Short mmCIF file of C-alpha atoms in Angstrom, two decimals:
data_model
loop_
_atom_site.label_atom_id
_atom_site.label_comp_id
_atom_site.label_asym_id
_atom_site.label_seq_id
_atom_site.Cartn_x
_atom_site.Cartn_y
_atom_site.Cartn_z
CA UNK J 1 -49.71 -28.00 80.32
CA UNK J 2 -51.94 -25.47 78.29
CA UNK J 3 -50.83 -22.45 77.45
CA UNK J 4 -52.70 -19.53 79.09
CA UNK J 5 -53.21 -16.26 77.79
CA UNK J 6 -52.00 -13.22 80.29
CA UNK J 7 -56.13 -11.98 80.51
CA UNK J 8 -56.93 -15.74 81.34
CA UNK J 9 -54.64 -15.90 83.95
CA UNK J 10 -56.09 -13.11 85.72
CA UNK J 11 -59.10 -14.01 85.18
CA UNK J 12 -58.62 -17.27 86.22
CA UNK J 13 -56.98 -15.94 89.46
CA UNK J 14 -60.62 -13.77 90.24
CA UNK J 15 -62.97 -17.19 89.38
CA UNK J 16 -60.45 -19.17 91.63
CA UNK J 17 -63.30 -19.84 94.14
CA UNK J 18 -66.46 -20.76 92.07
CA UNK J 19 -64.37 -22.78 89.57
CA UNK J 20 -62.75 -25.06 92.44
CA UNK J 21 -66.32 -25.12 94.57
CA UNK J 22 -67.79 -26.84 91.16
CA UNK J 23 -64.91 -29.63 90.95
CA UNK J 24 -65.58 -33.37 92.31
CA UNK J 25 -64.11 -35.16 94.73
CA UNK J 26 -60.22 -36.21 93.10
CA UNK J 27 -58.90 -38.99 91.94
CA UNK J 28 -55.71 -38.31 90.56
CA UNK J 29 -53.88 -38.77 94.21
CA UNK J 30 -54.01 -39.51 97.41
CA UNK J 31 -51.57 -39.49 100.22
CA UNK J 32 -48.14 -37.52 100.12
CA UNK J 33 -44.89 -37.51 100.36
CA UNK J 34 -41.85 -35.19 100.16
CA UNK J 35 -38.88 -34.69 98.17
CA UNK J 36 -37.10 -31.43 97.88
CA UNK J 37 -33.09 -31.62 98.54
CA UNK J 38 -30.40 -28.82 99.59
CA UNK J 39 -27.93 -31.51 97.65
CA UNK J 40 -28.29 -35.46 97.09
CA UNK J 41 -25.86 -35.50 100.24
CA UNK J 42 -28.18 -33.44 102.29
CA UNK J 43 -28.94 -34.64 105.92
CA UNK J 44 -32.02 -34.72 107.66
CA UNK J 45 -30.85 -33.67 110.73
CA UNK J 46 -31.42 -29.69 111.17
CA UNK J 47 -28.85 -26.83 112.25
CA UNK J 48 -27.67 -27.48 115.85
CA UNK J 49 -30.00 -26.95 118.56
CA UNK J 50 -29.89 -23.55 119.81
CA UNK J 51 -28.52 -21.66 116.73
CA UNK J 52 -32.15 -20.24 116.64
CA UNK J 53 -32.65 -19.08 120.11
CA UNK J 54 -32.35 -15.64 119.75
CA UNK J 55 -34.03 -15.79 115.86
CA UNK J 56 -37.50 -14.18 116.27
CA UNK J 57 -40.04 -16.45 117.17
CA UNK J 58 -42.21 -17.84 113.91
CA UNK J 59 -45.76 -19.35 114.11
CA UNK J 60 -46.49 -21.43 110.97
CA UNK J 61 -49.68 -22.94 110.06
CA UNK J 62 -49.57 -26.48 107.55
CA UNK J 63 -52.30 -27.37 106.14
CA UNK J 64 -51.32 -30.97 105.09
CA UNK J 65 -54.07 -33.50 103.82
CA UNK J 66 -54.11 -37.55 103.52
CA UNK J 67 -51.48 -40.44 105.65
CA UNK J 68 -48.53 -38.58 105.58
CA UNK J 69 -46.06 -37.94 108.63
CA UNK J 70 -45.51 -34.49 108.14
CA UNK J 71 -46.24 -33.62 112.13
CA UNK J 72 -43.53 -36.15 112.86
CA UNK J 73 -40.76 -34.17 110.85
CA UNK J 74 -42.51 -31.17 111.87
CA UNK J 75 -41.51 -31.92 115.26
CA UNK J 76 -37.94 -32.79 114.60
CA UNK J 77 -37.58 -29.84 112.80
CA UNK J 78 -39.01 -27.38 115.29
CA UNK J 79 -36.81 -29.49 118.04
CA UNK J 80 -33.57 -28.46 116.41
CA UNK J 81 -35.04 -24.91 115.22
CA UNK J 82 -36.92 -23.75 118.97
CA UNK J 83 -37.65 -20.19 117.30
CA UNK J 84 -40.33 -22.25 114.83
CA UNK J 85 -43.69 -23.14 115.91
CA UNK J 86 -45.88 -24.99 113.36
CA UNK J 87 -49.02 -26.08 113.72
CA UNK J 88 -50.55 -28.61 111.46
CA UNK J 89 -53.93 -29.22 110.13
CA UNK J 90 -54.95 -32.60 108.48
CA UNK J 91 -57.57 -32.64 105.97
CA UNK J 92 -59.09 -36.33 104.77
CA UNK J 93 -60.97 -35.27 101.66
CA UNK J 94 -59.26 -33.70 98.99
CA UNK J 95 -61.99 -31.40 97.52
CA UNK J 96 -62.32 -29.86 100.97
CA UNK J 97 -59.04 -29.10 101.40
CA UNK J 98 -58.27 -27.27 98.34
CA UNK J 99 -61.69 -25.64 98.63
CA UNK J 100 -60.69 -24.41 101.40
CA UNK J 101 -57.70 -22.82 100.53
CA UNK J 102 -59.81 -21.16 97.95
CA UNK J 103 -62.30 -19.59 100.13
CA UNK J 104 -59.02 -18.10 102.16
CA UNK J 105 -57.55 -16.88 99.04
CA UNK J 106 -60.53 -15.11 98.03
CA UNK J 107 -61.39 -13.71 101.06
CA UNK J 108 -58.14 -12.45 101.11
CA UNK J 109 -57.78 -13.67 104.60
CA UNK J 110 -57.13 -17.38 106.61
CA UNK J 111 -54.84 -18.89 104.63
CA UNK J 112 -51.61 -21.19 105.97
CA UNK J 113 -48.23 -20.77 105.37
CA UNK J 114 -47.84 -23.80 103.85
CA UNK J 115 -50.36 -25.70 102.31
CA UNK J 116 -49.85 -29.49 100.46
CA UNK J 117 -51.09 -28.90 97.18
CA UNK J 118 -52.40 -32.43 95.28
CA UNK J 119 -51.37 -32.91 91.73
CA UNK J 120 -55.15 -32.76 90.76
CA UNK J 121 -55.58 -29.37 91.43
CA UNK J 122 -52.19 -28.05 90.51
CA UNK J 123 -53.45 -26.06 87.27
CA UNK J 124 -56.32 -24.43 88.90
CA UNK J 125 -53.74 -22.83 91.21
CA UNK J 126 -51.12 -22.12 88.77
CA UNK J 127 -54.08 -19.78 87.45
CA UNK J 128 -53.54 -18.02 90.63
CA UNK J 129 -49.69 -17.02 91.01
CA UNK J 130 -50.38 -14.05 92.58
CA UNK J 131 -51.70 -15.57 95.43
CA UNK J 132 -48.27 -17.70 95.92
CA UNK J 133 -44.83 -16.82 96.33
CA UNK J 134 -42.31 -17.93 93.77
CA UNK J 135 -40.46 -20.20 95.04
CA UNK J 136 -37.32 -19.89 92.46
CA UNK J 137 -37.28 -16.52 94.42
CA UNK J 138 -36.55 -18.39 97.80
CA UNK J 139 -34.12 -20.58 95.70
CA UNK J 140 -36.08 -23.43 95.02
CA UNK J 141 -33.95 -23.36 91.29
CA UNK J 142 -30.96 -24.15 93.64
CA UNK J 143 -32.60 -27.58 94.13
CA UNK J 144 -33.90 -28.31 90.86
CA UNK J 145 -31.83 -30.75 89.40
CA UNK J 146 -32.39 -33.06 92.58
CA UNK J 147 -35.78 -33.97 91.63
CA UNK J 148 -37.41 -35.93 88.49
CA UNK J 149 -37.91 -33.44 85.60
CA UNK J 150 -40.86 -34.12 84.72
CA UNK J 151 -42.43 -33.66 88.20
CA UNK J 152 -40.90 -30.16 88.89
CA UNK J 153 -42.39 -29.25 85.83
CA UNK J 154 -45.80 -29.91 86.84
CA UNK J 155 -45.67 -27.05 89.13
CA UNK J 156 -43.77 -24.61 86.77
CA UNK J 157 -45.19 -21.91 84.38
CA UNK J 158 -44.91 -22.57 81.27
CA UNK J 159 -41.17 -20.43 80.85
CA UNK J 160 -39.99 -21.98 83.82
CA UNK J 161 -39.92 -18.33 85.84
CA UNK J 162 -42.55 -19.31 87.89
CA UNK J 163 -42.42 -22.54 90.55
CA UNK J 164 -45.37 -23.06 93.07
CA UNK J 165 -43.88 -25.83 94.82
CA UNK J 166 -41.47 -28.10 96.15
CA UNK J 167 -42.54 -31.90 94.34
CA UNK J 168 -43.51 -34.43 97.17
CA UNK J 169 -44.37 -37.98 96.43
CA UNK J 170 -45.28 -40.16 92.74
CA UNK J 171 -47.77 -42.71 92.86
CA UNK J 172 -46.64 -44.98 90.86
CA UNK J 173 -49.47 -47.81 90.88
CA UNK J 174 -48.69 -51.40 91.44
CA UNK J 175 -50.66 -54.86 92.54
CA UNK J 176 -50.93 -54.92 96.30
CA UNK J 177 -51.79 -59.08 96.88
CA UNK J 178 -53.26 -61.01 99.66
CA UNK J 179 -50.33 -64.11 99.44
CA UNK J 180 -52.99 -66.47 101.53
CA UNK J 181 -55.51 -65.99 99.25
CA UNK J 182 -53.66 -66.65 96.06
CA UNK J 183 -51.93 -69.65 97.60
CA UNK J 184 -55.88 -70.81 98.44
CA UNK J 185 -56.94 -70.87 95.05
CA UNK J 186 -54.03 -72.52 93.49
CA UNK J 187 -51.94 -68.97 92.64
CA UNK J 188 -48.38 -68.41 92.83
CA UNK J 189 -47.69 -66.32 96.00
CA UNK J 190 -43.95 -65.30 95.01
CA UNK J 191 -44.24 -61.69 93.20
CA UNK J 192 -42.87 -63.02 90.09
CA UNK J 193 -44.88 -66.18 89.91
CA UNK J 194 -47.91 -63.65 90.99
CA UNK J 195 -46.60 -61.12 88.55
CA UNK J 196 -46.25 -63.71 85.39
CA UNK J 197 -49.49 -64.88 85.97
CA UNK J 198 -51.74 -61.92 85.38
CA UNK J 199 -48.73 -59.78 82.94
CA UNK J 200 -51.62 -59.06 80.57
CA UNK J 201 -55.24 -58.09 80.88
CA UNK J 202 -56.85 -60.91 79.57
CA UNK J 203 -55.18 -62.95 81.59
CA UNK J 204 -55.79 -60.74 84.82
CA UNK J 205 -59.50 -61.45 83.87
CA UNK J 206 -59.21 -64.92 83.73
CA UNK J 207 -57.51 -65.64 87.05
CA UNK J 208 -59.73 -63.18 88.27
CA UNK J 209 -62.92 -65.23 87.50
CA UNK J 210 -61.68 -68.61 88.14
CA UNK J 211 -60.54 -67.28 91.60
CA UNK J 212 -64.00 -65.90 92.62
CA UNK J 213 -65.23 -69.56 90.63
CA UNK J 214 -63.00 -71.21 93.16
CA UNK J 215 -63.05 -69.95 96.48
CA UNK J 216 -66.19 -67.69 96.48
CA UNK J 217 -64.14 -64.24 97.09
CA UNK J 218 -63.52 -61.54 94.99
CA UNK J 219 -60.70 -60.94 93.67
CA UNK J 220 -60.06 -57.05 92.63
CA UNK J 221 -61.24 -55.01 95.51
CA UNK J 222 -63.78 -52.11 93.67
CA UNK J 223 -64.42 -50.76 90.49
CA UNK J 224 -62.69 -47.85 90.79
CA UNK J 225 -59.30 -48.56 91.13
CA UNK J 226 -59.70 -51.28 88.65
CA UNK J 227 -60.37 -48.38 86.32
CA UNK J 228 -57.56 -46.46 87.60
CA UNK J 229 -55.14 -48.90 86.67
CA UNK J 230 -55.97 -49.04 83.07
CA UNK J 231 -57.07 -45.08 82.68
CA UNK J 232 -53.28 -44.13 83.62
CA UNK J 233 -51.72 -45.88 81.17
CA UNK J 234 -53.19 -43.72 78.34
CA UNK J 235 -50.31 -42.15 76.26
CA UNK J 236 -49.96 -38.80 76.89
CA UNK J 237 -53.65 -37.79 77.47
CA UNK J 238 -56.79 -39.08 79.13
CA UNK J 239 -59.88 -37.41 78.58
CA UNK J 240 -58.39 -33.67 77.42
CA UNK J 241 -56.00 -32.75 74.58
CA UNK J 242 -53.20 -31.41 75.36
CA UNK J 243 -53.00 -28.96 72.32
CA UNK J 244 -56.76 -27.09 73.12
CA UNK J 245 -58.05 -28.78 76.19
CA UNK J 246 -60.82 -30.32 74.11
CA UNK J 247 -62.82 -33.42 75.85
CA UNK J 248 -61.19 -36.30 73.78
CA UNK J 249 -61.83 -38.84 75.97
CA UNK J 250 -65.04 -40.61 74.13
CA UNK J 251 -61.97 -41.10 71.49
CA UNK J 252 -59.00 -42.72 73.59
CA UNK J 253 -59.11 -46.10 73.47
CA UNK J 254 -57.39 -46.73 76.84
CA UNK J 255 -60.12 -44.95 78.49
CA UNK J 256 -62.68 -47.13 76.95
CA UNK J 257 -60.91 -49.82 77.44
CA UNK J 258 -60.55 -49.08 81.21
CA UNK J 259 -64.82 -49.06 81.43
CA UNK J 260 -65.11 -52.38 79.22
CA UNK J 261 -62.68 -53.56 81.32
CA UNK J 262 -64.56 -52.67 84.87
CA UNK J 263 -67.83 -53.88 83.40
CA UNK J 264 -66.54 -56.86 82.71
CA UNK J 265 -65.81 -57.56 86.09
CA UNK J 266 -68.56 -56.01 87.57
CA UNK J 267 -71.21 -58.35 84.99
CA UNK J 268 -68.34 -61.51 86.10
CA UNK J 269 -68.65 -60.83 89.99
CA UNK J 270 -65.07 -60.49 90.64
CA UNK J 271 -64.72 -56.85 91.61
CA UNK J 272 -66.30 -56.38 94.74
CA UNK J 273 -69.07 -54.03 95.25
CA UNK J 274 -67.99 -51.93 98.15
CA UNK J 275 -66.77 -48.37 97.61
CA UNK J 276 -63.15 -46.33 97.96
CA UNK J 277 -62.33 -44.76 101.00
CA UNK J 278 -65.47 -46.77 102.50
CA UNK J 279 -65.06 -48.40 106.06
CA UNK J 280 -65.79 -51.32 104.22
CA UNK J 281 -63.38 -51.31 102.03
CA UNK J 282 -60.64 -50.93 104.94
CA UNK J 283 -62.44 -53.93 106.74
CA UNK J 284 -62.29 -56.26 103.36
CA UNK J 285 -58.42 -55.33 103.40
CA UNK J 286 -58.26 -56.67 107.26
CA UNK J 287 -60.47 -59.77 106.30
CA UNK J 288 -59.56 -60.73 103.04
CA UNK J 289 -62.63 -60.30 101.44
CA UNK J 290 -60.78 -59.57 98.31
CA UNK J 291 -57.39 -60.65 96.98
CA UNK J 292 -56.36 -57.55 95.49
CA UNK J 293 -55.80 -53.70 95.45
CA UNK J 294 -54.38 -51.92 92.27
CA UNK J 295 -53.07 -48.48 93.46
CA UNK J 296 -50.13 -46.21 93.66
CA UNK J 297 -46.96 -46.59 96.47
CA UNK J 298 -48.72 -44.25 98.93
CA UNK J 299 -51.41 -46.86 98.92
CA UNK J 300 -48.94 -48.99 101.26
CA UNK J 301 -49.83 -46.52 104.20
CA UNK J 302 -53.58 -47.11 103.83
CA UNK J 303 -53.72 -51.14 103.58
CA UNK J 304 -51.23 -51.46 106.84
CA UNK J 305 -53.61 -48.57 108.33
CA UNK J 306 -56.55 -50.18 107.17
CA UNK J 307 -55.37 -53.87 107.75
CA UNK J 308 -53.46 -54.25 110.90
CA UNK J 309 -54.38 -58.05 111.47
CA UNK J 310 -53.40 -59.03 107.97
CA UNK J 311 -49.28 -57.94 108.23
CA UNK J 312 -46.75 -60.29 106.86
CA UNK J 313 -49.80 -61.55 104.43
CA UNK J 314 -49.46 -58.70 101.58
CA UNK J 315 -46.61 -58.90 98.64
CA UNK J 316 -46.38 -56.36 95.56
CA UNK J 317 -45.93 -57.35 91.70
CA UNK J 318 -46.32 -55.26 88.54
CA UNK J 319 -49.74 -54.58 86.80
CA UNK J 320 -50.54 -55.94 83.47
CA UNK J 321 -49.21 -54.07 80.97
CA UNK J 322 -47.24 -51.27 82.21
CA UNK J 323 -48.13 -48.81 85.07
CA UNK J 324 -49.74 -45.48 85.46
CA UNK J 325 -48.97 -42.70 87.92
CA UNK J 326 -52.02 -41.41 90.52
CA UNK J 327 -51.02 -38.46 92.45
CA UNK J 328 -48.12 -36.95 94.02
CA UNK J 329 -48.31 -33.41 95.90
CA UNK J 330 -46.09 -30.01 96.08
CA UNK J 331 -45.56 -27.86 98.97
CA UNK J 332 -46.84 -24.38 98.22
CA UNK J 333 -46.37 -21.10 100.22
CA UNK J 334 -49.40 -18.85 100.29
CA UNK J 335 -48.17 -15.25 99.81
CA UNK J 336 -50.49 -14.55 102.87
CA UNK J 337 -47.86 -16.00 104.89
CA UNK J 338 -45.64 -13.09 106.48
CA UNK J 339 -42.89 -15.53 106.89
CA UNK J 340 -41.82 -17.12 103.63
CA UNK J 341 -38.20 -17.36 104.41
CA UNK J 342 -38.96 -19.43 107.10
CA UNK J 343 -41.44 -21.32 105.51
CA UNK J 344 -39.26 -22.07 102.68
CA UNK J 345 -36.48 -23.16 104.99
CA UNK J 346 -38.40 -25.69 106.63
CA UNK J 347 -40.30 -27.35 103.53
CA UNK J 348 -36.76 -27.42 101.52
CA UNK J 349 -35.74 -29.23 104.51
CA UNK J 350 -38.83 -31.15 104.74
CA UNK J 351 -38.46 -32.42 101.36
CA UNK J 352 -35.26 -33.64 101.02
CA UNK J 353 -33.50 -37.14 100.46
CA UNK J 354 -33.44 -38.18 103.92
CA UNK J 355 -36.78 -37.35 104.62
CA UNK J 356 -38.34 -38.34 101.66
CA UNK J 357 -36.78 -41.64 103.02
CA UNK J 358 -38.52 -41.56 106.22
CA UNK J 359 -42.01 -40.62 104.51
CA UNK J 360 -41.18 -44.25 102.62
CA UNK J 361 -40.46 -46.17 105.05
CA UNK J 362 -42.93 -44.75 107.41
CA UNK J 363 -46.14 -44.43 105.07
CA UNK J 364 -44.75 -45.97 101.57
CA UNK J 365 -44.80 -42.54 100.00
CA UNK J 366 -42.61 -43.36 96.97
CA UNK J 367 -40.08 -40.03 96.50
CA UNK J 368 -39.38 -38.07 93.57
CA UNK J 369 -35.88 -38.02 94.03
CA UNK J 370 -34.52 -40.09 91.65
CA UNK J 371 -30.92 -40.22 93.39
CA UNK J 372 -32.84 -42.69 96.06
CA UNK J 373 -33.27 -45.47 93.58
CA UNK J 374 -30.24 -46.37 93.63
CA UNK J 375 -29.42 -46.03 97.21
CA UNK J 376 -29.20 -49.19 99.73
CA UNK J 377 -30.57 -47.29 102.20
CA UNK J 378 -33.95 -47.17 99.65
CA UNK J 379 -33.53 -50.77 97.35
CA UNK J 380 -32.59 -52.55 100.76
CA UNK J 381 -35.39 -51.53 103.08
CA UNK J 382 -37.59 -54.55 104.05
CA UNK J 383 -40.95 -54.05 104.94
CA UNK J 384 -42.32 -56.77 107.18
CA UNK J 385 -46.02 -56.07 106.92
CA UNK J 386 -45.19 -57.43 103.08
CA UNK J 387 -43.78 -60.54 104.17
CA UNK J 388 -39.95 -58.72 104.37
CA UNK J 389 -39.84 -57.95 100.84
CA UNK J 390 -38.05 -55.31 99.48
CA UNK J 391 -40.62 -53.19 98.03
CA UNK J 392 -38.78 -50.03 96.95
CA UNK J 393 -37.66 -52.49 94.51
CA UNK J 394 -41.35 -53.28 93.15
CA UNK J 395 -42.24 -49.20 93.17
CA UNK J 396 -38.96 -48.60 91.34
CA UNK J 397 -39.89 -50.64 88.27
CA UNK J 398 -43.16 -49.27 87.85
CA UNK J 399 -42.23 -45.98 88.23
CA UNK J 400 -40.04 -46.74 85.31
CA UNK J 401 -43.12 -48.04 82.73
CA UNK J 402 -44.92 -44.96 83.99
CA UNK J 403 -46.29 -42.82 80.69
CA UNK J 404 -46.91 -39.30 82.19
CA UNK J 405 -50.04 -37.88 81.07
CA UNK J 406 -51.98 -34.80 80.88
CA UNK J 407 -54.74 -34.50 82.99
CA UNK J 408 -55.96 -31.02 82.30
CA UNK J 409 -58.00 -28.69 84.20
CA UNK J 410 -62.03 -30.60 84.44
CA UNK J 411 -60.41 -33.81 84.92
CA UNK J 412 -61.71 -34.94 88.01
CA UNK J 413 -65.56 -33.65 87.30
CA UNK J 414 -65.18 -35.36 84.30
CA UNK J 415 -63.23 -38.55 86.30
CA UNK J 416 -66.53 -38.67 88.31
CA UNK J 417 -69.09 -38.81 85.53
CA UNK J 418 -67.23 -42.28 84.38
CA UNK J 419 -67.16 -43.18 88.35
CA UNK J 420 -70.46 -42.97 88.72
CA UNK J 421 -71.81 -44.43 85.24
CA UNK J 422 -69.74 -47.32 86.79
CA UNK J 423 -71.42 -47.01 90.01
CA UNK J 424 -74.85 -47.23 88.44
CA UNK J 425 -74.03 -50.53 86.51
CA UNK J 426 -72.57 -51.88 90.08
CA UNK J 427 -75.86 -50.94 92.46
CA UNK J 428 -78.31 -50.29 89.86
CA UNK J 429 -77.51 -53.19 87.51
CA UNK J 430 -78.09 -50.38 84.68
CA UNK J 431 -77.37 -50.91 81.20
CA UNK J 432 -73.37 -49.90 80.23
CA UNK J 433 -73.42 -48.69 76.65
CA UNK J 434 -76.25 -46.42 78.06
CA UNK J 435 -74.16 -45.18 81.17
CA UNK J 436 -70.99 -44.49 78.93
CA UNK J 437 -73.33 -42.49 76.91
CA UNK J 438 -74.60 -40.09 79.76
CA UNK J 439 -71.12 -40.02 80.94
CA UNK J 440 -69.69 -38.54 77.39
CA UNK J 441 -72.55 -35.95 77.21
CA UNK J 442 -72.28 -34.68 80.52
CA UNK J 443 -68.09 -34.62 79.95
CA UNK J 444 -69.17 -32.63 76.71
CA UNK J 445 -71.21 -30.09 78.20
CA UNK J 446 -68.56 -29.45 80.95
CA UNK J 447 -65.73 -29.04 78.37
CA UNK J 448 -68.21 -26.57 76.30
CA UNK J 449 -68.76 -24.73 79.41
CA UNK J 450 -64.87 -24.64 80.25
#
């Protein structure tokens, strides 16, 4: 991360509000899961029923955002522990829900107790420690070693003294595949066979427009996950250095190689035209008006939301060329909260092996534990709305080719400039090199503005 000055830090943590009301919708994640672990042996199950009873009671509000199944665990928890209320509130759109958090924060007043924090706005709120409690107070460094490193760290000051929160979910991305439609146009339907036959770019392209060629469909499902998939595998940066913050990405190749790459398929026809998060989008996944979705593990929870007539029809293989990593969350404890022993009780528990298990299996959150990848209980599970394959398997090995990069602090304004240039050659048929243009001048004026 970039190292902050002590005067930038405060200042950072008094423009909290107008600096987060500015940013774009995200797209570094989505849905979340947990992680978090008392020990790699820990248990799910909570302290005997009734150990709490005469505990004072505790009301705590969770403000949790995308498919998870957080209330679920909630209501285990608060089964087992009858002095703990919590009452949860699910927000759909990322930049709302952070937003709101910062208009609490500023006002100094209406904040949760616990609040999901998305990987896309972690810096923003490291800016603002003072508004958090520390979780290595609570104990969190107790934990530590449980988790991947490199995931912790994302919510760590730069000395380590400081943690914000507990790591959740990686998205490690992956090729989500409609097996009927690749065995209609003459495809291998077995993951490998699917796998081998699109293991590079250029040859992604070409099955992609001999498939549309041959049965009329599309075959990637919109332009910007297709972008996604080849943005995250940049090495070590996307559009911001890591040593200044400058805006670097008219210079990274992978970037421009992720727009080419769209166009392409936009100017080919294969990538449809509808648009993420869209009902349309979820109704193409039901009807199989496109073959295929590129996204992370948590993606798994949308298609079998999205898709409910189309179980047993969806496998997962590798993308071309390695993988990238789109989102993940923490669980953060506004110092607003008057109860954070409590609080930090619960999302410890919340986040640990077995239920970062459960938040697999139930919504295909893939968990930052890395002790679960090699546990039967993980490799083994079948999932029958992919045809019974074992898809821990699949989300292991690309979280294994995943490249962690820096995203930096403008990264999703600037994401959305390159969205919507995208967008405009899509609808408006508008001219690319002229798009990419805009988009790198607009990227440049944000970055001068900081």
């Amino acid at each position: 991360m970039k190292k902050t000055k002590n005067l930038a830090l405060a200042l950072v943590s008094i423009m909290l509000m107008s600096s987060l009301a500015a940013c774009g919708g995200s797209n570094n994640g989505g849905n979340k899961s947990a992680e978090g672990n008392t020990g790699n042996n820990a248990s799910s199950t909570a302290a005997p029923a009734g150990e709490g009873d005469k505990a004072e009671k505790v009301e705590l509000s969770f403000w949790t955002l995308g498919n998870v199944n957080y209330e679920e665990l909630a209501a285990a928890y608060t089964k087992e522990h009858p002095n703990v209320t919590i009452k949860i509130q699910n927000t759909g759109d990322q930049t709302a829900h952070h937003n709101n958090l910062t208009t609490a924060l500023s006002a100094g007043s209406g904040a949760p107790d616990i609040f999901q924090l998305e990987i896309g706005f972690m810096e923003r709120f490291l800016g603002a420690q003072d508004k958090f409690y520390n979780l290595n107070d609570l104990g969190a460094k107790d934990i530590q070693a449980n988790y991947l490193d490199w995931k912790w760290k994302q919510a760590s000051s730069i000395d380590g003294s400081f943690q914000l929160g507990l790591p959740t979910d990686i998205g490690p991305t992956v090729v989500y595949y409609r097996t009927d439609l690749a065995e209609a146009a003459g495809l291998p339907s077995d993951p490998e066979g699917f796998g081998a036959a699109i293991d590079t770019w250029d040859k992604f392209a070409t099955v992609a427009k001999a498939f549309k060629d041959k049965t009329g469909k599309y075959f990637s499902d919109l332009t910007d996950l297709t972008y996604n998939a080849l943005r995250d595998q940049s090495a070590d940066e996307i559009y911001f250095s890591k040593a200044d913050g400058s805006f670097i990405g008219d210079t990274n190749p992978q970037v421009k190689k992720a727009y080419d790459f769209t166009v392409k398929g936009i100017q080919e026809g294969w990538i449809s035209n509808v648009m993420l998060w869209s009902p349309e989008w979820g109704q193409g996944m039901n009807d199989g008006s496109f073959a295929v979705v590129m996204g992370p593990a948590w993606m798994a929870g949308n298609i079998k939301s999205n898709a409910p007539d189309s179980s047993g029809k969806w496998k997962i293989a590798q993308l071309p060329e390695g993988a990238g990593n789109w989102g993940g969350s923490f669980i953060t404890l506004p110092k607003e909260g008057k109860h954070s022993k409590e609080a930090y009780d619960f999302i410890q528990w919340l986040v640990n092996k077995d239920n970062q298990l459960e938040s697999f299996k139930s919504k295909g959150l893939m968990p930052s534990i890395p002790a679960l990848y090699e546990d039967p209980a993980f490799v083994d599970f079948k999932d029958d709305f992919f045809g019974g394959q074992q898809t821990a398997v699949e989300f292991g090995k690309a979280a294994n080719r995943v490249k962690p990069v820096y995203y930096g602090p403008l990264h999703d304004q600037t994401d959305t400039f390159f969205k919507n240039a995208l967008k405009n050659v899509l609808e408006k048929k508008a001219d690319p090199a002229k798009e990419w243009d805009d988009a790198v001048k607009q990227a440049k004026t944000l970055a001068e503005r900081g």
